[in-house]
PDB file of C-alpha atoms in Angstrom:
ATOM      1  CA  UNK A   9      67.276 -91.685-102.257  1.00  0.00           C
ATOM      2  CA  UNK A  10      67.983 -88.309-103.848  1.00  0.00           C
ATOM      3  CA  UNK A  11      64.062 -87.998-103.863  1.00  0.00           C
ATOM      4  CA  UNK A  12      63.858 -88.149-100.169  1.00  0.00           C
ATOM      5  CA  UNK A  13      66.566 -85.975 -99.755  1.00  0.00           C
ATOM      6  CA  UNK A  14      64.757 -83.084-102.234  1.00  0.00           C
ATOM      7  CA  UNK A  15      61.462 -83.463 -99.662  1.00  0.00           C
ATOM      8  CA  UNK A  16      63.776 -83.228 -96.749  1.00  0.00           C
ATOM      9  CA  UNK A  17      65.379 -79.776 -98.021  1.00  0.00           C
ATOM     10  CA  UNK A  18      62.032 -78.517 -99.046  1.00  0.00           C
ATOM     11  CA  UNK A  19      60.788 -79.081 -95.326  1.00  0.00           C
ATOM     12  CA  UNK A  20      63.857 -77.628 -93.980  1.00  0.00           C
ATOM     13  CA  UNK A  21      63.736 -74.564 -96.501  1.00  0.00           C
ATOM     14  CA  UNK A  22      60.169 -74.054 -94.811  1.00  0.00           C
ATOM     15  CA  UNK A  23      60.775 -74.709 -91.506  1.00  0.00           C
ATOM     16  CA  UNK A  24      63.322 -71.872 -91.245  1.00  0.00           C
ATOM     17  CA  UNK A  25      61.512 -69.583 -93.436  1.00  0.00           C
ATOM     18  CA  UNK A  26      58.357 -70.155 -91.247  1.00  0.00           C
ATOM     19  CA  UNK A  27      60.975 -69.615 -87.717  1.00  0.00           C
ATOM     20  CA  UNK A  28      62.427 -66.320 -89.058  1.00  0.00           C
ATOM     21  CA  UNK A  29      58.695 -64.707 -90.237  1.00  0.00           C
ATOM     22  CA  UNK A  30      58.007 -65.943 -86.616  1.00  0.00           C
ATOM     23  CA  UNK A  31      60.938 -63.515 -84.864  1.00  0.00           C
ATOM     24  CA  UNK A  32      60.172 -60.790 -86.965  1.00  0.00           C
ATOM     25  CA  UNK A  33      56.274 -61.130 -86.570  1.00  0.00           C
ATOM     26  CA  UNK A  34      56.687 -58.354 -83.574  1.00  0.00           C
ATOM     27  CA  UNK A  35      56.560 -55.454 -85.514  1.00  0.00           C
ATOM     28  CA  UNK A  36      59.863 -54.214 -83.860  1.00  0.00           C
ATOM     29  CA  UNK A  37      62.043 -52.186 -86.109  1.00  0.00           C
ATOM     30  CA  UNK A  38      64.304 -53.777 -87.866  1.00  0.00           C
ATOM     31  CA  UNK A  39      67.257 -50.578 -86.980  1.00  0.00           C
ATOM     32  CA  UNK A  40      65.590 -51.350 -82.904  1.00  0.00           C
ATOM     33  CA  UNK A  41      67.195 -55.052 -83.404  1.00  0.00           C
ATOM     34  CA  UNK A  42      70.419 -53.650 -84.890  1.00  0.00           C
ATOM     35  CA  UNK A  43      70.788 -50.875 -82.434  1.00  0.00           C
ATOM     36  CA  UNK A  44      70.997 -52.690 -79.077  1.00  0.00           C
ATOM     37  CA  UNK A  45      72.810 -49.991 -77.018  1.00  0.00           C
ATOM     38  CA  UNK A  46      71.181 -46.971 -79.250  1.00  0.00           C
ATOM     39  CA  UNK A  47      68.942 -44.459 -77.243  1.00  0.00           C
ATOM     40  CA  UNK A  48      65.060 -44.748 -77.288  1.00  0.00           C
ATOM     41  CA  UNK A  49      62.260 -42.816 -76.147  1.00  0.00           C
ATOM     42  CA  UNK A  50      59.171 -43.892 -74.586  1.00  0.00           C
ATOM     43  CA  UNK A  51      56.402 -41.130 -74.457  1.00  0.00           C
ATOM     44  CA  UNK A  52      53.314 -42.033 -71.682  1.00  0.00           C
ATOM     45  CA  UNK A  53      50.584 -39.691 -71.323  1.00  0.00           C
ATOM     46  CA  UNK A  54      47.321 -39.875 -69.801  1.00  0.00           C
ATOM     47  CA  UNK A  55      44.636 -37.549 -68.123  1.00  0.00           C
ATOM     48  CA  UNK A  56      43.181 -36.259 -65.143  1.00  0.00           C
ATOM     49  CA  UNK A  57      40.002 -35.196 -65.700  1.00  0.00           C
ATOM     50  CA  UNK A  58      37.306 -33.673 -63.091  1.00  0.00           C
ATOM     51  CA  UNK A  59      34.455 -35.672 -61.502  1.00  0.00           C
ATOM     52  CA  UNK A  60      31.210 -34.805 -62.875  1.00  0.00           C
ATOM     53  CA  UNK A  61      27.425 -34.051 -61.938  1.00  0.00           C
ATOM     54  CA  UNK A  62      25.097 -36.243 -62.855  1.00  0.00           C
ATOM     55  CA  UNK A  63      22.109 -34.982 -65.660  1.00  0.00           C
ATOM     56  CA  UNK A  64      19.116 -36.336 -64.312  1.00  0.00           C
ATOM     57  CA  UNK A  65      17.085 -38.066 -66.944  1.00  0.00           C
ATOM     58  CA  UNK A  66      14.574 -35.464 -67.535  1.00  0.00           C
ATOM     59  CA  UNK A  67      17.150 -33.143 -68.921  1.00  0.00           C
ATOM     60  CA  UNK A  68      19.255 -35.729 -70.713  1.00  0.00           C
ATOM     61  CA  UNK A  69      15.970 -37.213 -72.793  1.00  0.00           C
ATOM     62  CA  UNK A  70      14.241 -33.744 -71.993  1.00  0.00           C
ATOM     63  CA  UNK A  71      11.053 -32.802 -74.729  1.00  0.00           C
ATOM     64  CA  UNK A  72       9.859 -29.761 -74.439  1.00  0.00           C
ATOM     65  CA  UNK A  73       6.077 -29.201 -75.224  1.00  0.00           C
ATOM     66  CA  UNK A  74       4.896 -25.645 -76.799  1.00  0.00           C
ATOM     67  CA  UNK A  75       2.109 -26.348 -77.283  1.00  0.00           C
ATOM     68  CA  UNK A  76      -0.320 -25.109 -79.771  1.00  0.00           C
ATOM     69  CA  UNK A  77      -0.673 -21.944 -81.292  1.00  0.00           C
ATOM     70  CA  UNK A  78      -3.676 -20.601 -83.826  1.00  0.00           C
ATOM     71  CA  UNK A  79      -1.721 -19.839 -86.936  1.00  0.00           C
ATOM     72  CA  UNK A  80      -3.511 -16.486 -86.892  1.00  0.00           C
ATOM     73  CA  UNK A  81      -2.312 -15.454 -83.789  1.00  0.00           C
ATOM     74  CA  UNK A  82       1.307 -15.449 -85.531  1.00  0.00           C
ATOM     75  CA  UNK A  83       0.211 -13.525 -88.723  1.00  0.00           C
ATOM     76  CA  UNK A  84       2.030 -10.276 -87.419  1.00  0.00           C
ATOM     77  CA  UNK A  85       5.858  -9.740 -87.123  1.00  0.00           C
ATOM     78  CA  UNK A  86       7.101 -10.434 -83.744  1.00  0.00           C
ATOM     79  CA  UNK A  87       4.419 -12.522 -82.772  1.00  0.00           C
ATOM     80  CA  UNK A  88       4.789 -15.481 -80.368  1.00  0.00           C
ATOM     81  CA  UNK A  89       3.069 -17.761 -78.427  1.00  0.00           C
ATOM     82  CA  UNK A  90       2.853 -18.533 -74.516  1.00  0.00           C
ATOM     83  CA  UNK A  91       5.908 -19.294 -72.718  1.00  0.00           C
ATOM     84  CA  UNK A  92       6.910 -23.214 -71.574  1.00  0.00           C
ATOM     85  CA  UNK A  93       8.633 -23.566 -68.560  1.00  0.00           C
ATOM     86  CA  UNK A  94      11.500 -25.881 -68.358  1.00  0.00           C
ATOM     87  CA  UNK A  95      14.036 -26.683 -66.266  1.00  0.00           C
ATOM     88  CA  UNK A  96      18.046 -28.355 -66.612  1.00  0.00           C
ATOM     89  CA  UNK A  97      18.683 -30.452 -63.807  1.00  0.00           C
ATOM     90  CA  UNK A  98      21.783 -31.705 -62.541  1.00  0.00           C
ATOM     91  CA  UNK A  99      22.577 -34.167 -59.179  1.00  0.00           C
ATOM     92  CA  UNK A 100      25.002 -35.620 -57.145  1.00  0.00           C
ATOM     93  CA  UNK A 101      27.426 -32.957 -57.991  1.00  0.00           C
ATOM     94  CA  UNK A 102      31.208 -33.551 -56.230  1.00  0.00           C
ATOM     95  CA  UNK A 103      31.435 -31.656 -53.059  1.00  0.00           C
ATOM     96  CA  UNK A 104      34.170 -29.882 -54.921  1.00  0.00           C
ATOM     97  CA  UNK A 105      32.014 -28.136 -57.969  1.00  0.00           C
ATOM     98  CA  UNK A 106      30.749 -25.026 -56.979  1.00  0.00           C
ATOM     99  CA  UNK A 107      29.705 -24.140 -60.151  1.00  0.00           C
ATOM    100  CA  UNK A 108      28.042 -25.981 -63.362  1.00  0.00           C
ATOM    101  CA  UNK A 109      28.445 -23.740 -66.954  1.00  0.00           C
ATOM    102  CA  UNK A 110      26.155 -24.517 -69.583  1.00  0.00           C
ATOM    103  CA  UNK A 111      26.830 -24.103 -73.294  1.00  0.00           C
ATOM    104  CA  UNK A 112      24.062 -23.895 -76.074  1.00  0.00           C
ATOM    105  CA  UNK A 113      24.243 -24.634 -79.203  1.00  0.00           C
ATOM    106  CA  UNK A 114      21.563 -25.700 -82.143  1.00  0.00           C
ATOM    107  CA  UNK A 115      20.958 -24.806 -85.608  1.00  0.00           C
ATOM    108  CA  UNK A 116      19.960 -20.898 -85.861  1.00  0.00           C
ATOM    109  CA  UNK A 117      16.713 -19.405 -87.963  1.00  0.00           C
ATOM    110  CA  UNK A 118      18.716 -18.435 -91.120  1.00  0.00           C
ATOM    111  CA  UNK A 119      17.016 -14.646 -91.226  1.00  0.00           C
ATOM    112  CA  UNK A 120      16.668 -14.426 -87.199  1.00  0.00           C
ATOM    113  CA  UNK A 121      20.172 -15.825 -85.600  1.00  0.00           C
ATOM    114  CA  UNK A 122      19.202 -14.930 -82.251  1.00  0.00           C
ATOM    115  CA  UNK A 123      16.282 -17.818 -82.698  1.00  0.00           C
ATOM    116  CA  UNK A 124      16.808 -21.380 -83.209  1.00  0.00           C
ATOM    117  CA  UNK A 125      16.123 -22.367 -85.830  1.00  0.00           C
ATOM    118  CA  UNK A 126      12.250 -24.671 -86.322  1.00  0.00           C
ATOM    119  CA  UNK A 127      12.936 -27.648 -88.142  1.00  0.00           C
ATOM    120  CA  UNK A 128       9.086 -28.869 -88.577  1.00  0.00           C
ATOM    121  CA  UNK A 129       6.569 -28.125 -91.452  1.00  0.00           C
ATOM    122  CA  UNK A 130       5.469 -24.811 -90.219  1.00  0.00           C
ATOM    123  CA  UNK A 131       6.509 -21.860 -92.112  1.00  0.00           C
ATOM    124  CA  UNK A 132       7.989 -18.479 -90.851  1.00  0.00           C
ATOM    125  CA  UNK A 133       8.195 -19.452 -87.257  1.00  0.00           C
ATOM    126  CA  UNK A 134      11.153 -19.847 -85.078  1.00  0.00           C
ATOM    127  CA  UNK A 135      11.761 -21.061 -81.469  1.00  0.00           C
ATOM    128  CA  UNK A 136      12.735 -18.435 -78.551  1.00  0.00           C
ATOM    129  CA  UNK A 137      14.251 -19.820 -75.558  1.00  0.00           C
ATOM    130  CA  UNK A 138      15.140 -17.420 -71.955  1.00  0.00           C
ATOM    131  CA  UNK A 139      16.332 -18.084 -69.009  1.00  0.00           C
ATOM    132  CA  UNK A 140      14.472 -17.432 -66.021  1.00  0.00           C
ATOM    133  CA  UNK A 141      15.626 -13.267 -65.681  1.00  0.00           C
ATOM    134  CA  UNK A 142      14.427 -13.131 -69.449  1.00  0.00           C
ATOM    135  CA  UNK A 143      17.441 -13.305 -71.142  1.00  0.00           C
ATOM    136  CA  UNK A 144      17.873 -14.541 -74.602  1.00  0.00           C
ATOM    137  CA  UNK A 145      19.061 -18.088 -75.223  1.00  0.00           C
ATOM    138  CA  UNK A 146      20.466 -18.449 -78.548  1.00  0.00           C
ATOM    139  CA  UNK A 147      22.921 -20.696 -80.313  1.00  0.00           C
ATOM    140  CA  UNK A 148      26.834 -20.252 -78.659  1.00  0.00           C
ATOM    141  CA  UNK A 149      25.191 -18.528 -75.394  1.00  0.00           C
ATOM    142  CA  UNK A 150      26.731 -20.139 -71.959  1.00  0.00           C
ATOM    143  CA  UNK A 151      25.333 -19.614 -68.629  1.00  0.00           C
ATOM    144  CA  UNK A 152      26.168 -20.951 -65.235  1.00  0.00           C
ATOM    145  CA  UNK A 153      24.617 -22.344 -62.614  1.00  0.00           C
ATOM    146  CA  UNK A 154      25.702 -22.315 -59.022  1.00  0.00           C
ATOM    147  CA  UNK A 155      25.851 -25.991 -57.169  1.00  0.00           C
ATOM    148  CA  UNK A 156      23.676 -26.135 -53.863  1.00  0.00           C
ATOM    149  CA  UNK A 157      24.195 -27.781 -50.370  1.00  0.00           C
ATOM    150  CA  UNK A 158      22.594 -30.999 -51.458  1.00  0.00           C
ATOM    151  CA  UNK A 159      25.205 -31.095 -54.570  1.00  0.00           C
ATOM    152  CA  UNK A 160      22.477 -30.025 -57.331  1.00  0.00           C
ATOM    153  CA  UNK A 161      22.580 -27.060 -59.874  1.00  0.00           C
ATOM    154  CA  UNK A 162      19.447 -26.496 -61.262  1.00  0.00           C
ATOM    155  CA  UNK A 163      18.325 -23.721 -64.279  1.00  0.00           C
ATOM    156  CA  UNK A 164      14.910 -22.949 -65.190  1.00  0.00           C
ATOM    157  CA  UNK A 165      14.668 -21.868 -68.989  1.00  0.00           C
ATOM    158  CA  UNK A 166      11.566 -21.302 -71.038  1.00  0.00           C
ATOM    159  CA  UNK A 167      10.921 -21.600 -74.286  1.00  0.00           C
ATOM    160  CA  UNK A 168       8.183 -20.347 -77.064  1.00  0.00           C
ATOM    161  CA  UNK A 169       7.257 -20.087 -81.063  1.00  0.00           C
ATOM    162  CA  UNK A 170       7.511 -17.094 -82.650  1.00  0.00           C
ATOM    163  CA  UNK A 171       7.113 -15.343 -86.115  1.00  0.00           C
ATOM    164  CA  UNK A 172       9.862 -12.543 -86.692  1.00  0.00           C
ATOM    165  CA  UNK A 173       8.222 -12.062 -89.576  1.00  0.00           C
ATOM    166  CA  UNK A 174       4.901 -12.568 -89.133  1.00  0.00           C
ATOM    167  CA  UNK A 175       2.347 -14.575 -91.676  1.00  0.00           C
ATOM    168  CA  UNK A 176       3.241 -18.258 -89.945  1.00  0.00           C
ATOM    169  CA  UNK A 177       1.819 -20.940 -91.622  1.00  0.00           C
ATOM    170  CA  UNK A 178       0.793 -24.346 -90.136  1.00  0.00           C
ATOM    171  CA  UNK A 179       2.394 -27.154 -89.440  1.00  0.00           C
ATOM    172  CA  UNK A 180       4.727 -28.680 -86.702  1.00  0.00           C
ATOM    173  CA  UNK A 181       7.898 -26.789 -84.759  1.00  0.00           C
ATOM    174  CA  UNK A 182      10.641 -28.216 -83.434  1.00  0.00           C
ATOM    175  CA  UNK A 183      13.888 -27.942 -82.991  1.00  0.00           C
ATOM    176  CA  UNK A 184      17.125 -29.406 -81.308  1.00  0.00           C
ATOM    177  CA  UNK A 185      18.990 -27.510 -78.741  1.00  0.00           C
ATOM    178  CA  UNK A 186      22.334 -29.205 -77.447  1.00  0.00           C
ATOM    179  CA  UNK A 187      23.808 -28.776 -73.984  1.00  0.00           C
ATOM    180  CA  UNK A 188      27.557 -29.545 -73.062  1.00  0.00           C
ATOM    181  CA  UNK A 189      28.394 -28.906 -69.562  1.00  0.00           C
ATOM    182  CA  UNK A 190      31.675 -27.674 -68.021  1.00  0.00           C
ATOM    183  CA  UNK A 191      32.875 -27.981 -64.100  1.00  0.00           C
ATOM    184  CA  UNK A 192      34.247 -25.620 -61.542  1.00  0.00           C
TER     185      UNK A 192
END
């Protein structure tokens, strides 16, 4: 009899323990329980944020192709190849964004800053990028471009190799130029 009375206890010892982890298993404070009539604060925040244009997919997965260059023709300093058009293109702009700005960034030649910076296995060549007036594009620039009448900005940039230094040797070029967009 006292032996069934022991397992009793024991299943009552657990079935409270198990019932009070239970009430406290709601991560409320144990002062908050204490404190019934005590002041609280609630803090609720959230954003309102600006529609956006849309990139179209030939700028958002854009390559640009420089084509090729003779590595002699890049033997003296300052010399450069062609120029490769390009363009940024953005649609279906909000009615109320008049005006797209565009900030570049991308790792800069470490003896040339105003260049970015080529990444491939050719040696003492950069990359030169200009907007359509022939202003330099370089890493922290920003430019804007006004939204038309259909809701589209568009910005036509070009892009080319060059040797600051001259005496390129060959190999690949590229680089990676990143775009983040603002909204007016």
């Amino acid at each position: 009899n006292s032996q069934k009375r022991r397992v009793m206890n024991t299943k009552s010892i657990v079935f409270i323990l198990l019932y009070s982890a239970a009430l406290f298993n709601f991560n409320i404070p144990l002062a908050a329980l204490a404190e019934s009539n005590g002041d609280s604060e609630l803090n609720i925040s959230g954003k309102v944020v600006a529609p956006s244009c849309t990139i179209a997919p030939d700028t958002v997965n854009g390559s640009v192709d420089l084509g090729e260059v003779l590595s002699e023709r890049l033997q003296s300093a300052g010399s450069f190849s062609a120029w490769s058009q390009f363009s940024l293109n953005l649609t279906e702009c909000p009615a109320t964004t008049t005006e797209v700005v565009v900030y570049f960034s991308g790792g800069q030649d470490p003896d040339y800053p105003v260049y970015f910076k080529n990444t491939g296995s050719s040696k003492h060549v950069a990359i030169e990028v200009a907007d359509d007036t022939g202003s330099r594009i370089s890493n922290g620039s920003v430019r804007n471009m006004a939204v038309d009448s259909q809701q589209q900005a568009k910005m036509v940039l070009k892009g080319r190799m060059i040797s600051p230094q001259g005496k390129a040797i060959s190999g690949s070029v590229s680089s990676l130029m990143e775009l983040a967009f603002g909204y007016k």
